[in-house]
Amino acid sequence: MQRRCLIPIFALALCLATGPAFAKVQVSGRTDTSFRAAMEPVHAYIMDEDYPEAYRELSELKNLYPGEPELFYLLAYLRARMYPDNQYSHVDTRPPFDQAYVDYLVRVNELDPDFDPYYLDDLDDGFYFFNAATKLSSYLGVRAYYEIVDGDFEAARSIFRQARSGGGFPLWMLEYNANILNSCEENAIVFTNGDADTIPGWYLQCVGDSLITEFIHPARDVWRSTSEQSALQKVRKHREELENGIRTDVAILNLSLLNTEWYLEHVRDDLGVRFSSEIDQLWDYEVPELLEVSAGPAHPKLSFSVSYEETPAWRPGESDYRVSDKAVIQIIQDNFGRRPIYFAVTCESMIGFEDFCRAEGMVNRLTHNQAETEEQVDIDRLIQNLDQVYQYRTLKDPKTLRIENTRRLMMNYGAGYAKAASYFAIMKDFDRAWAYASKARDFIDEELRMIDFYVRYYAGQAKWSELDDYIERCVYPHQDGPGIYLRYVMQYLDAYDPIIALRYYERALRHYPDEYLVAQFAVYFAEDYGMEAPVANILESLREVLDYDVEEFILYLRGWE
């Protein structure tokens, strides 16, 4: 029996479903019935994509309801929809400035800095309803960065401060990004994903904040050649211009912007990132089947290789590699072993380097070691960051966690504590494991997100009834239950104790009688651990329970043609 290529169903297994769209927008709980009634036709226009009519209607209503933040937020939203060329869109051209868009966002912050527009999501599937502070930070932050690229640092600082005075760059946002930067070793490169983990970092480097503390880990496992020293010398003037900021030694590389030529030139020329090929050649660059990465001839033991497929495995819906993918590959080839390299935990993928990254908190450090069954964790650095380096003062304010998008970001802190808890569970230091799990729960609102910890914690103490109860409560009810069960329960139990794993495969087969994939994984397990006969017996005993034919599996496991 030939192994079949499995559909990558696990990538989104823990992104909990939000359910189908409502036919009518769910309101925020405000009790002004006249305002709610007035907004119904506006919502209808928006859902019909009649943005000019919605904008006209709101423009008339703003004098009647001058104290409603939703009204001004939707005016900003409609300007973004009607004038998309005014919005930053990861392209080479710089968009014109929309003062009205900024004014509306500032008005929202004046009326209610804690206004959360998340309840408006059902109006428009293609728009991110982040709060006004986040939107304003992104819009003006990008404008400021254009000035940095042009070398006008005073203009950049002025725009950043304008955003801050209008309610942008709230302290929780700066604190969150400072914790990313302070995770990094000296002169590091850190790849970031989007606006929330990039633009506040630019602010901190350019302007700084009196309440934010800088921390620098000394660099390890790097050796600077003459050319590397020269590259860092090139950026000295750039760093001197950022004298008021923190962690100006770190090169923040945004994955989306790495698709643009102007940004790639800025990364090479102003941030001191080595780039051996011509930038315009990236568009025609062929990603190799086997990528060789080396720290240089003086350190051959630090070399490693990464395999790539014809299409990017981390984006199943795309047939081609993006320019940003190719840029990351080139940057890692040219800078590994010369500067510490990280991926922020917010990155949707690590461009094929996942197995070579080591968890250290808000960042994952690129190493030459490849993970085996367990994720790599630098437990000493992780604990140091979580307990000594990171600043959490804004989390003591209950208002911080009222915003849905903010809560989602803060769960990354919980993920760090959960990784520490899982590590100590594997090491059988169960008291310490439970202590870090308790800290994780302060940030993580669903136990399913801590499944790695719970499986290791209960299995390590042979608390099988507690594990069964956890699976019953958290895994079985989930719409992606079969994938979660196989990926997070069975992957660990297979190696932990194949006899125990056999029992849990039988339970999975009984609970998911229509999931062919469960039987397929059971057969793979049987091959890997010499359990062909027991698995065949289980499948034989469940013939009448399963909704599909398992004859092929049984014959294969018994060695019959």
Coordinates of C-alpha atoms in Angstrom, one line a residue, residues 10 372-375 452 455-456 483-497 501 505 521 525 529:
F10 CA -3.7 21.1 10.4
E372 CA 12.8 16.1 15.6
T373 CA 9.4 15.2 17.2
E374 CA 9.3 18.2 19.6
E375 CA 9.5 21.9 18.7
D452 CA 0.3 20.5 23.7
V455 CA -1.4 16.1 26.5
R456 CA 2.2 16.1 27.9
G483 CA -7.3 16.9 12.6
I484 CA -6.6 18.3 16.0
Y485 CA -6.8 14.8 17.6
L486 CA -4.3 13.3 15.1
R487 CA -1.9 16.3 15.1
Y488 CA -1.8 17.1 18.8
V489 CA -2.8 14.0 20.7
M490 CA -1.6 11.1 18.5
Q491 CA 1.6 12.6 17.2
Y492 CA 2.8 12.8 20.8
L493 CA 1.4 9.5 22.1
D494 CA 2.8 7.6 19.1
A495 CA 6.4 8.2 20.3
Y496 CA 5.6 8.5 24.0
D497 CA 4.1 5.0 24.3
A501 CA -1.3 5.2 21.4
Y505 CA -6.4 5.2 17.9
F521 CA -3.0 7.5 10.2
F525 CA 1.4 4.3 12.9
Y529 CA 6.0 1.1 15.3

